[in-house]
Each structure stands twice: as structure tokens, then as C-alpha cells.
Short mmCIF file of C-alpha atoms (C1' of nucleotides) in Angstrom, two decimals:
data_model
loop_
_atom_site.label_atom_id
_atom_site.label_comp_id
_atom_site.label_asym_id
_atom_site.label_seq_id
_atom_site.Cartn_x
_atom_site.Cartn_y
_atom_site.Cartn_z
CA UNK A 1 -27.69 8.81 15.81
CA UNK A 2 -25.66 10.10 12.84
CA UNK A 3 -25.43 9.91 9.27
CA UNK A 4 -22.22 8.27 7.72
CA UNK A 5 -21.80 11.96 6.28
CA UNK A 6 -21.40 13.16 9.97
CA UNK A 7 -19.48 10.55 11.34
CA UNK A 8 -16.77 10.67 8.25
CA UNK A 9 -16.22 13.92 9.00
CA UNK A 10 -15.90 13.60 13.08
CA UNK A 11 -13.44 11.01 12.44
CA UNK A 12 -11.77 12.13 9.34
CA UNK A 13 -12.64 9.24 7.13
CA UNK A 14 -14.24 9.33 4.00
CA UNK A 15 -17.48 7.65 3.34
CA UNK A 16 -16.55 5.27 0.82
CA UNK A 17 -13.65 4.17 3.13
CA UNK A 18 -16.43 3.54 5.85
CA UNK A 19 -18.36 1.40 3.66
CA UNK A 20 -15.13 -0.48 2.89
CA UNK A 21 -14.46 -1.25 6.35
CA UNK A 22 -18.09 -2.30 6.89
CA UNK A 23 -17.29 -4.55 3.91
CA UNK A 24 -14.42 -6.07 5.05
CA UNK A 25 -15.84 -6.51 8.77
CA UNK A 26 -13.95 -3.97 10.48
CA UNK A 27 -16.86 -1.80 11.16
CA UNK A 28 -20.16 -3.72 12.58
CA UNK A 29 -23.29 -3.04 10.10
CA UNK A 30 -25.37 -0.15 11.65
CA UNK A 31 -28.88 -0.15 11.86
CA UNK A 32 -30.49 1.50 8.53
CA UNK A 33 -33.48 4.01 8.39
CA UNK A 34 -36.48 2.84 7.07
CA UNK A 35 -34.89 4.05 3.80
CA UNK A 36 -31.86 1.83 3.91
CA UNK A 37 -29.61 4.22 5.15
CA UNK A 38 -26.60 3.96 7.89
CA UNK A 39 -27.34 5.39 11.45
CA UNK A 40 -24.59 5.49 13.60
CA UNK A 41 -23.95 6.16 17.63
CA UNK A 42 -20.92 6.73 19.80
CA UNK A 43 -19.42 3.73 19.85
CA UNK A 44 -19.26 3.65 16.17
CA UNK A 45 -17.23 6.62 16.13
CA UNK A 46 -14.75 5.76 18.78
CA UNK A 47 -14.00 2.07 16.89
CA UNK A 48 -13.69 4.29 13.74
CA UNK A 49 -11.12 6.36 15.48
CA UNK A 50 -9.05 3.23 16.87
CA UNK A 51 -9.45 1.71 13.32
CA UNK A 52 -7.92 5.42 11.67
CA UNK A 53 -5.10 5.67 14.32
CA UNK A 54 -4.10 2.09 13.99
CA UNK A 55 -3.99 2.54 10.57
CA UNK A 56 -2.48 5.57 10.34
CA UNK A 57 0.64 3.98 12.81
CA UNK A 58 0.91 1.48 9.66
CA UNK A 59 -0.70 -1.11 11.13
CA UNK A 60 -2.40 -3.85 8.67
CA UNK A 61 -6.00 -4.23 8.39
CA UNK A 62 -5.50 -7.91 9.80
CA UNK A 63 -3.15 -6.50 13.00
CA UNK A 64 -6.25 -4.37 13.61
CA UNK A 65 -8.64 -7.24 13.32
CA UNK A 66 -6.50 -8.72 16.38
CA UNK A 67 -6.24 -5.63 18.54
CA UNK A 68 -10.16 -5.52 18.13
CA UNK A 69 -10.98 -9.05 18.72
CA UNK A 70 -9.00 -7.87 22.25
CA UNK A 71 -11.97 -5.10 22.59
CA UNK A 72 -14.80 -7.35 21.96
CA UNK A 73 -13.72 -10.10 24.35
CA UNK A 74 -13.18 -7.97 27.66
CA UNK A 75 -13.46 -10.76 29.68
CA UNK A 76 -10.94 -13.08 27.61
CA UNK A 77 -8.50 -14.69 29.62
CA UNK A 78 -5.50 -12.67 29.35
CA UNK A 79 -3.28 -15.18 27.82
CA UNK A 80 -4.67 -14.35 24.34
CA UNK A 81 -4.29 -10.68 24.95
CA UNK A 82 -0.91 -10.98 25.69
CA UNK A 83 0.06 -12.92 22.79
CA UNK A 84 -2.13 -10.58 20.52
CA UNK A 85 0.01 -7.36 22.26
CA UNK A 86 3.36 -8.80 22.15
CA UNK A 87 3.00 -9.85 18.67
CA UNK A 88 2.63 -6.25 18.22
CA UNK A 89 4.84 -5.06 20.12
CA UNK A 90 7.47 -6.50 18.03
CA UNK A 91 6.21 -4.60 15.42
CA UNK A 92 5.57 -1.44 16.99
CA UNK A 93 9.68 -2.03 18.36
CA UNK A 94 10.71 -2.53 14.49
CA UNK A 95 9.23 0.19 13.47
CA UNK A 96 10.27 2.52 15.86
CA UNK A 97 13.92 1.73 14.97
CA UNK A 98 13.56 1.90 11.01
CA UNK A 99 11.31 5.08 11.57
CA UNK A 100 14.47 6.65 14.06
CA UNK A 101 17.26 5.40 11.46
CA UNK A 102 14.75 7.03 8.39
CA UNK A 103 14.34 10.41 10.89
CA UNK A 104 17.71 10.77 10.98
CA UNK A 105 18.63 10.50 6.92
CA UNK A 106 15.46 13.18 6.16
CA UNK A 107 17.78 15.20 8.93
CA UNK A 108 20.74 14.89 7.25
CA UNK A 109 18.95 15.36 3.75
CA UNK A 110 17.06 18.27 4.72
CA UNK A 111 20.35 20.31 6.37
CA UNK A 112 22.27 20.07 4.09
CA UNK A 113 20.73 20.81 1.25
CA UNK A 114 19.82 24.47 2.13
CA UNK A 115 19.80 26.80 -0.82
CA UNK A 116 22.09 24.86 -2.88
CA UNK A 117 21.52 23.29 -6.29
CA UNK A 118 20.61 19.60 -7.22
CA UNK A 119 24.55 19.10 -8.31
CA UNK A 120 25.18 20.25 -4.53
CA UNK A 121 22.64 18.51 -3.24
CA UNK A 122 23.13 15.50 -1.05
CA UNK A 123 19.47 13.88 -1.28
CA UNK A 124 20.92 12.95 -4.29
CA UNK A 125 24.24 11.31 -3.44
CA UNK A 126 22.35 9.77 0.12
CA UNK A 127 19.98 7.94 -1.76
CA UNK A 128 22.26 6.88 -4.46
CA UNK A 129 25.23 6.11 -2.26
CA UNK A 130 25.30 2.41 -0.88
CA UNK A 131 27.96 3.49 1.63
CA UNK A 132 25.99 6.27 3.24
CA UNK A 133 23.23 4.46 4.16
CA UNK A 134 22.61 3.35 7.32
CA UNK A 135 19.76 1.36 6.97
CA UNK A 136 20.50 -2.56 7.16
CA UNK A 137 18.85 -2.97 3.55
CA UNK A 138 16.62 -5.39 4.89
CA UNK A 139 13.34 -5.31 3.64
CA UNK A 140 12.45 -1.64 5.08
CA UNK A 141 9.44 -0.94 3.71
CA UNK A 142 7.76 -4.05 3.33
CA UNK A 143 7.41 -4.00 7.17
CA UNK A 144 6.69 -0.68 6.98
CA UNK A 145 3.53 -1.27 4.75
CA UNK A 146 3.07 -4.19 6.17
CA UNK A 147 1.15 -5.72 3.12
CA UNK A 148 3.77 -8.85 3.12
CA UNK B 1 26.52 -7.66 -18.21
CA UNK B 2 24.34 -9.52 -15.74
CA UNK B 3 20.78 -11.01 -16.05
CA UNK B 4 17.62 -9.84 -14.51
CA UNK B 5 17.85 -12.11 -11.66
CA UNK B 6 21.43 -11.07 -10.62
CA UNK B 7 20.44 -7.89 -11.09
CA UNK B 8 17.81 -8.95 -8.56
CA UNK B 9 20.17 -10.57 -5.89
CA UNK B 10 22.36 -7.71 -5.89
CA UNK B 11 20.21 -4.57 -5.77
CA UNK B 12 17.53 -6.86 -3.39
CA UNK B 13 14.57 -6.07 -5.52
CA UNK B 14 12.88 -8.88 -6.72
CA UNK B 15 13.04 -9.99 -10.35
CA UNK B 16 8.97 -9.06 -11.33
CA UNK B 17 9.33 -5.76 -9.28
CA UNK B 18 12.36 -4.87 -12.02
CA UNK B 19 9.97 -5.65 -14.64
CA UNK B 20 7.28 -3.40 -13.10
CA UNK B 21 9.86 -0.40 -12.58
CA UNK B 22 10.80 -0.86 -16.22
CA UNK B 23 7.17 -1.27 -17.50
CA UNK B 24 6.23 2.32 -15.23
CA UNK B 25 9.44 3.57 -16.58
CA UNK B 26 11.42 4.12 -13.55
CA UNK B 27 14.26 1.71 -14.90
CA UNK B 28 15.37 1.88 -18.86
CA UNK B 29 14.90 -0.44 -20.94
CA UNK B 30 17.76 -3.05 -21.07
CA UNK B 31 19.94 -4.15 -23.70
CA UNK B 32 18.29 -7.91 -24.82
CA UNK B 33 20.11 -10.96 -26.23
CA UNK B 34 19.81 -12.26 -29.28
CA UNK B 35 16.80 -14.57 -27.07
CA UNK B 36 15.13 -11.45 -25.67
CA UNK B 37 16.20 -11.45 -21.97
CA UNK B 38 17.43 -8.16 -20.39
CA UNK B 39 20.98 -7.54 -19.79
CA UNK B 40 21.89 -5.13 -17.39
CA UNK B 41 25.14 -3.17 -16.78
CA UNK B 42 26.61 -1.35 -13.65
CA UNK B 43 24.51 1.89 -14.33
CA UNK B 44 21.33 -0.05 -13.89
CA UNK B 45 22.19 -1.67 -10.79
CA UNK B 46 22.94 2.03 -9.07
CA UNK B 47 19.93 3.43 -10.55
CA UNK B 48 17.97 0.24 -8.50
CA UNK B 49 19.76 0.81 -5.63
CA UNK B 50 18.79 4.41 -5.49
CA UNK B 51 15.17 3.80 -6.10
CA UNK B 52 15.40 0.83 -3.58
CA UNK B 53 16.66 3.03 -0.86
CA UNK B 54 14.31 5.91 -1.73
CA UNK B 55 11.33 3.14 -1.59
CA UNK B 56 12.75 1.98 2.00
CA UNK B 57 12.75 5.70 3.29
CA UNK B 58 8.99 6.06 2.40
CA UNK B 59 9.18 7.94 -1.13
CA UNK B 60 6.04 7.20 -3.39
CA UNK B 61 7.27 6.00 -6.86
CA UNK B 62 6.45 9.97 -7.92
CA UNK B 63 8.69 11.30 -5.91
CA UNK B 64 11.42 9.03 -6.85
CA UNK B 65 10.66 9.74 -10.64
CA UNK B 66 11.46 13.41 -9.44
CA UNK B 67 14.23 13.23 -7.65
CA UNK B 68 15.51 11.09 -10.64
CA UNK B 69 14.65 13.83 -12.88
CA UNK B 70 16.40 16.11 -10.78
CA UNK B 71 19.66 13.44 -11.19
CA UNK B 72 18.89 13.80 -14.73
CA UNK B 73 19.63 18.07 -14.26
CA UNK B 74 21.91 19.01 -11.77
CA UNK B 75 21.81 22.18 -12.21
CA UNK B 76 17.87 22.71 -11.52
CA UNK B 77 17.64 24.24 -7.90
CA UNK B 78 17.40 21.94 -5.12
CA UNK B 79 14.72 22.71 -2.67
CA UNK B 80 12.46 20.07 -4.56
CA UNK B 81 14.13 17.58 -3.38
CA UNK B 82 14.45 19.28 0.31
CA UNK B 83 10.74 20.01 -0.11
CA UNK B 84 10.31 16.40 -0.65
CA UNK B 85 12.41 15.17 2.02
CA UNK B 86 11.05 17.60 4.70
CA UNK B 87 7.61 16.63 4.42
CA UNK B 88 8.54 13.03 5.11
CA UNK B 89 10.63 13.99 7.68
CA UNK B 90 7.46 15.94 9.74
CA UNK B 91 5.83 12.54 8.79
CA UNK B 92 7.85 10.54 9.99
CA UNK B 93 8.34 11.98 13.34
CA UNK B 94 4.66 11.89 14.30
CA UNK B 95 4.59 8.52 13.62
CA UNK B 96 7.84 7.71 15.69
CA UNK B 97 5.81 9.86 19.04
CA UNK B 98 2.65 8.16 18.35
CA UNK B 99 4.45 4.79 18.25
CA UNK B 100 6.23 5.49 21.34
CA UNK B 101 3.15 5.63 22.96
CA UNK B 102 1.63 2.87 21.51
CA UNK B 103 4.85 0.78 22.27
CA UNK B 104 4.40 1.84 26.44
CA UNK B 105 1.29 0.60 26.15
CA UNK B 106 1.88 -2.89 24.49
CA UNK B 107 4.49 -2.69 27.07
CA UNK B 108 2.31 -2.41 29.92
CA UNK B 109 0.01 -5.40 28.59
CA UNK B 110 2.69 -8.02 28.13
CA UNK B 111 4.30 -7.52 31.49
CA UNK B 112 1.64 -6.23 33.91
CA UNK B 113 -1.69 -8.44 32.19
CA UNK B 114 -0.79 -11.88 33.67
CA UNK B 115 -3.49 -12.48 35.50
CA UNK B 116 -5.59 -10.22 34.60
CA UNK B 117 -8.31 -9.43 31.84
CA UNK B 118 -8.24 -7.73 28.33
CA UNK B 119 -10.76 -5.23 29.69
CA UNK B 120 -8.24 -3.79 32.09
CA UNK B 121 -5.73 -3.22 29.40
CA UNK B 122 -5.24 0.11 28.24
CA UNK B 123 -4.13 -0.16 24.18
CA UNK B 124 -7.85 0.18 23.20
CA UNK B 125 -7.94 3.52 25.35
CA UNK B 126 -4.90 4.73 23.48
CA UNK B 127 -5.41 3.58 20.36
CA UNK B 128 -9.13 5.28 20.35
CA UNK B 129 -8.52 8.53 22.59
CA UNK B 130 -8.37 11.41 20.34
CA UNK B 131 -6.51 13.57 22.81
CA UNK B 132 -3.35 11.37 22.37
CA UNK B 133 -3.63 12.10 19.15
CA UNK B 134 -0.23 14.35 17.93
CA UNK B 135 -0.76 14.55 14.33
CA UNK B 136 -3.06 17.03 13.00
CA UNK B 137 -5.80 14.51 11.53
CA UNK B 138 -4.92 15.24 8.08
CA UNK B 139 -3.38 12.94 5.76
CA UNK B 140 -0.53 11.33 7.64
CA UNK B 141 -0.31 8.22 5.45
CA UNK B 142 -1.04 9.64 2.46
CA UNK B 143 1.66 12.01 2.72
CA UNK B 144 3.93 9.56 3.63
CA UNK B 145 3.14 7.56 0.01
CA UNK B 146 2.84 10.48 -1.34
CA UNK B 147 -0.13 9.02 -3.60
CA UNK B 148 -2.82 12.06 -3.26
"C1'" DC C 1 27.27 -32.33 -27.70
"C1'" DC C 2 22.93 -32.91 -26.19
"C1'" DA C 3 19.46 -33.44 -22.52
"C1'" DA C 4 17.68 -31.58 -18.46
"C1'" DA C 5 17.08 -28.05 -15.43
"C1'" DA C 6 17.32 -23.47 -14.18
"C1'" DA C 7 16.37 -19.01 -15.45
"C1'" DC C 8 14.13 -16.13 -18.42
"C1'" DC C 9 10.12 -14.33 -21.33
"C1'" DT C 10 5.11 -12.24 -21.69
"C1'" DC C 11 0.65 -12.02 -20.11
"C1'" DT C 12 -2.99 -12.24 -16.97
"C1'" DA C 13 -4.88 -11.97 -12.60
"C1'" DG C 14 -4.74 -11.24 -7.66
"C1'" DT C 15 -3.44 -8.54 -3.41
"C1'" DT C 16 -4.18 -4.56 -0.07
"C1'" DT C 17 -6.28 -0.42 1.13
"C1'" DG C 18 -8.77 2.37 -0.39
"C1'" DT C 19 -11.07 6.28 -4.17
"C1'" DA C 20 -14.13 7.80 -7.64
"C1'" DG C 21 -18.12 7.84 -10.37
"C1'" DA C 22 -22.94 6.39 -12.23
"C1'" DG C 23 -27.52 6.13 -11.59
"C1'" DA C 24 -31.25 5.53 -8.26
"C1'" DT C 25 -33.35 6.56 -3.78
"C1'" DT C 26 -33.97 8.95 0.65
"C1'" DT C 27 -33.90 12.70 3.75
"C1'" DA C 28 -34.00 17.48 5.38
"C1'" DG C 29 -35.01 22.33 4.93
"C1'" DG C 30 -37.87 25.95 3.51
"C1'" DC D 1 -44.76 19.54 -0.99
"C1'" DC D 2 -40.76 20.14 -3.51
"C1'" DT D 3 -36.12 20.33 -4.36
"C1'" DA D 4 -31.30 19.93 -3.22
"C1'" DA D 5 -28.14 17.48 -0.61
"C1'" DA D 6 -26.96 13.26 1.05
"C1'" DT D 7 -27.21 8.52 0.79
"C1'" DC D 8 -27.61 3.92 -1.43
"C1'" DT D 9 -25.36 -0.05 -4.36
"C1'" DC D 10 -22.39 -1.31 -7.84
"C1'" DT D 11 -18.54 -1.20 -10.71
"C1'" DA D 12 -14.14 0.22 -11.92
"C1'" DC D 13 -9.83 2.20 -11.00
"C1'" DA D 14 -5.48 3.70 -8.11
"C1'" DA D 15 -0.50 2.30 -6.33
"C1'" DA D 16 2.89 -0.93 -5.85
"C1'" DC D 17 3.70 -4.90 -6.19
"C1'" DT D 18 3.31 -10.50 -6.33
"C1'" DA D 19 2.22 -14.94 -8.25
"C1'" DG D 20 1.22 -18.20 -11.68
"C1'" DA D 21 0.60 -20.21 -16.44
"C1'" DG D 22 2.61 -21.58 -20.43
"C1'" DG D 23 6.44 -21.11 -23.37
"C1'" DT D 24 11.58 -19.99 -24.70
"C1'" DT D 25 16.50 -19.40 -23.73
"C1'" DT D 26 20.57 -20.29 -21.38
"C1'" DT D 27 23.48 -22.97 -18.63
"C1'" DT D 28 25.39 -27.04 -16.83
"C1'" DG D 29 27.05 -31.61 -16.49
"C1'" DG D 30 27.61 -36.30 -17.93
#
DNA sequence: CCAAAAACCTCTAGTTTGTAGAGATTTAGG
DNA sequence: CCTAAATCTCTACAAACTAGAGGTTTTTGG
């Protein structure tokens, strides 16, 4: 049994953000003390962990919903898992690729602007520069935050 | 001289997002027409591509309104802007290992789970086992927006 | 040249994913 | 038992847009 005090700080996130996922029905409710507040056990903590990594690989609130509905129903026929996980995996694919294209720009930005001034500096001119980027100007980073 | 929502079609950033950057004062204000709509010249549509592409590599609107200030000075040193693109880039790569993971494990589901159950499928385990964790539980996202 | 439609205007409100604070209550330590 | 820390609910705000209402301007085509 823990506090929500102990258990945002074993899974690095904050309390409020807890209460949020409670809220939006990410997070079961806990049972309560006799004084109303949240007690929480393992299994709390590890679904808080999945919820922070998922997250934290840019995954939407409502992609998590899905990969947890796969937890809860163990014994689901597989069919829906494997929708649910290829769904993703097109994602996780997408992102890999815009991620690798974005690595290698910060590379490029980072080396060769050692030392030099702003004038010399080609964060400037890559970001400005139509030509030199090698992005497909899709929509990048609405995928990326996936809020679309 | 071309209207908001050429403007819009050309620099791919839709036509109320302009108005936002304008109201937060990341584009200038216009020239109008004698009816009060924005006319925009070839300046503004490389100062929208810039901040486009900056948005698409991950750059919080802050950082942006740096590096433009650092546009705006050329002669101001330039390790702000590598500072700025370096901490992305150590970003950017933990996300790219952890989704590499991830991706071998939606992987695994789609082809190997016919026939068998959710419960046997091991993107729960990796999404929720702190050991595969490679970043160092900080702020990985936040950094990333840059919001903090 | 004038009507209709397309594009534009401002303003407000909603979205997602949280964060922060106020004021009240509960719990834990000494 | 008393106090300080932690928790509770509730509201409001953050970033970065997006959408719609209701009204004006510009363009187009007959």
C-alpha cells in the first residue's frame, strides 16, 4: 500500500498528473483510506510505468487506451490484439523514420557549428533553407505529437 | 503580395496557425488592404518556412523565437543555437532506441500472435519493464517541447 | 457591372496533456 | 496529542493549435 506521494515518485510522475489519468480513466480508482485518500499496490505502479513509457515514446493518450484494453483482456482472441499492435506498429515505423531523418539534421547542426558565430552558423541556414532539408515536409510533427 | 491563405498553401501551415504565430509574435505583422486582410511578401513566407521546419524537428515555439533572435544578430556567438540543437539531438536518439524496441515487439505480435492470446504477447512486458528503460527517467518529453 | 461565392476578418471556445495553486482535511512522527 | 507534511477537491492556467460563428472583402463569371 502506498501513498500517491510514494508512487509519483517511484514512477516519476507527478501527483496531479496521476489524478489526471485517474480522471481520464487511464489509471483505475484506488481504494481510499478511511480519510478519502489514494492507496495504491504494485500493479498500480507497473500500469503507471507502461502509461509514462508509452507516453514518453509519443504515444497518444487514446493509442494507450488500446494497448491497455490488450492488458485487461488476456484471454481476448488474438485477432483484436493484432489489429490493436499493427495499428501501432505503423506508427511506431513512422516515427522511427522521421525521428532517424530529424537525428541526422541535429548531427549535421550540432558539427558544424562548433565555436563559430551565429553568421557562421548553419542551424541557421538548415532550418531556413528549403533545399537542405531532407524531411518530406509532410506533416512531421503532427504525427509526432500525435494530437491530430 | 499574396494573401493569408496562399501564404498558407505554400509554406504548409494552415491559415489560423499564421494568425496564432502572428498574435504570439513569431510572424510580423502584415501589410493590410485597404479591407483589412494581411498581405504577405516573400520575406514572410521564408520566415514560415523556417519556423515550420524548426516546429517539424521538435523545437518548442521558445526556442524558435531564439534561434530567430539569433537570425536577427549574427554576430552573437553560436553555441545557443548548438546548445539547443544538441539537447534535442540526445532526445531524440533515446526515443529512436526505445522505439526500436518497441517496434520488435509490435513486430513479434502481428506475425507470431495468430493463434494465440493477448496474454502471451510481450508489448505490455516491454512497455512496463523498467530495465528496458534507456533514458534516464527525467524529462524526455518535456525536453523535447522544450515547455519546462 | 453586379450578384454570388470564395476567401478573409475577429472573436470565442474547444482540444490535448498536463501543471499550479487555494483552501480544507487527513495522516504520521515525536 | 499536536503539529507539520501530505493529501483531498476544485478551479484555472500552460502550449500549440483548431474549429466555428457571424460578418466583411475580394474575386469571378455571366
Amino acid at each position: 500500500m502506498m501513498t500517491i506521494g510514494r508512487l509519483s515518485v517511484t514512477a516519476g510522475v507527478k501527483v496531479p498528473t496521476i489524478r489526471y489519468y485517474e480522471e481520464i480513466g487511464l489509471m483505475p480508482e484506488p481504494e481510499r483510506t478511511e480519510g478519502n485518500q489514494r492507496r495504491y499496490v504494485g500493479a498500480h505502479l507497473e500500469r503507471l510505468n507502461f502509461i509514462r513509457h508509452a507516453r514518453d515514446l509519443g504515444f497518444s493518450v487514446e493509442a494507450i487506451r488500446d494497448l491497455l484494453s490488450l492488458q485487461a483482456t488476456p484471454d481476448a482472441p488474438c485477432h483484436d490484439a493484432d489489429r490493436i499492435a499493427a495499428d501501432n506498429l505503423a506508427d511506431v515505423r513512422a516515427k522511427i523514420a522521421r525521428l532517424k531523418k530529424l537525428e541526422a539534421e541535429l548531427e549535421h547542426i550540432v558539427s558544424e557549428c562548433a565555436g563559430g558565430r551565429a553568421g557562421e552558423c548553419n542551424v541557421l541556414a538548415t532550418l531556413a533553407d528549403h533545399a537542405l532539408c531532407t524531411t518530406d515536409h509532410g506533416h512531421v510533427h503532427n504525427s509526432l505529437h500525435e494530437t491530430t
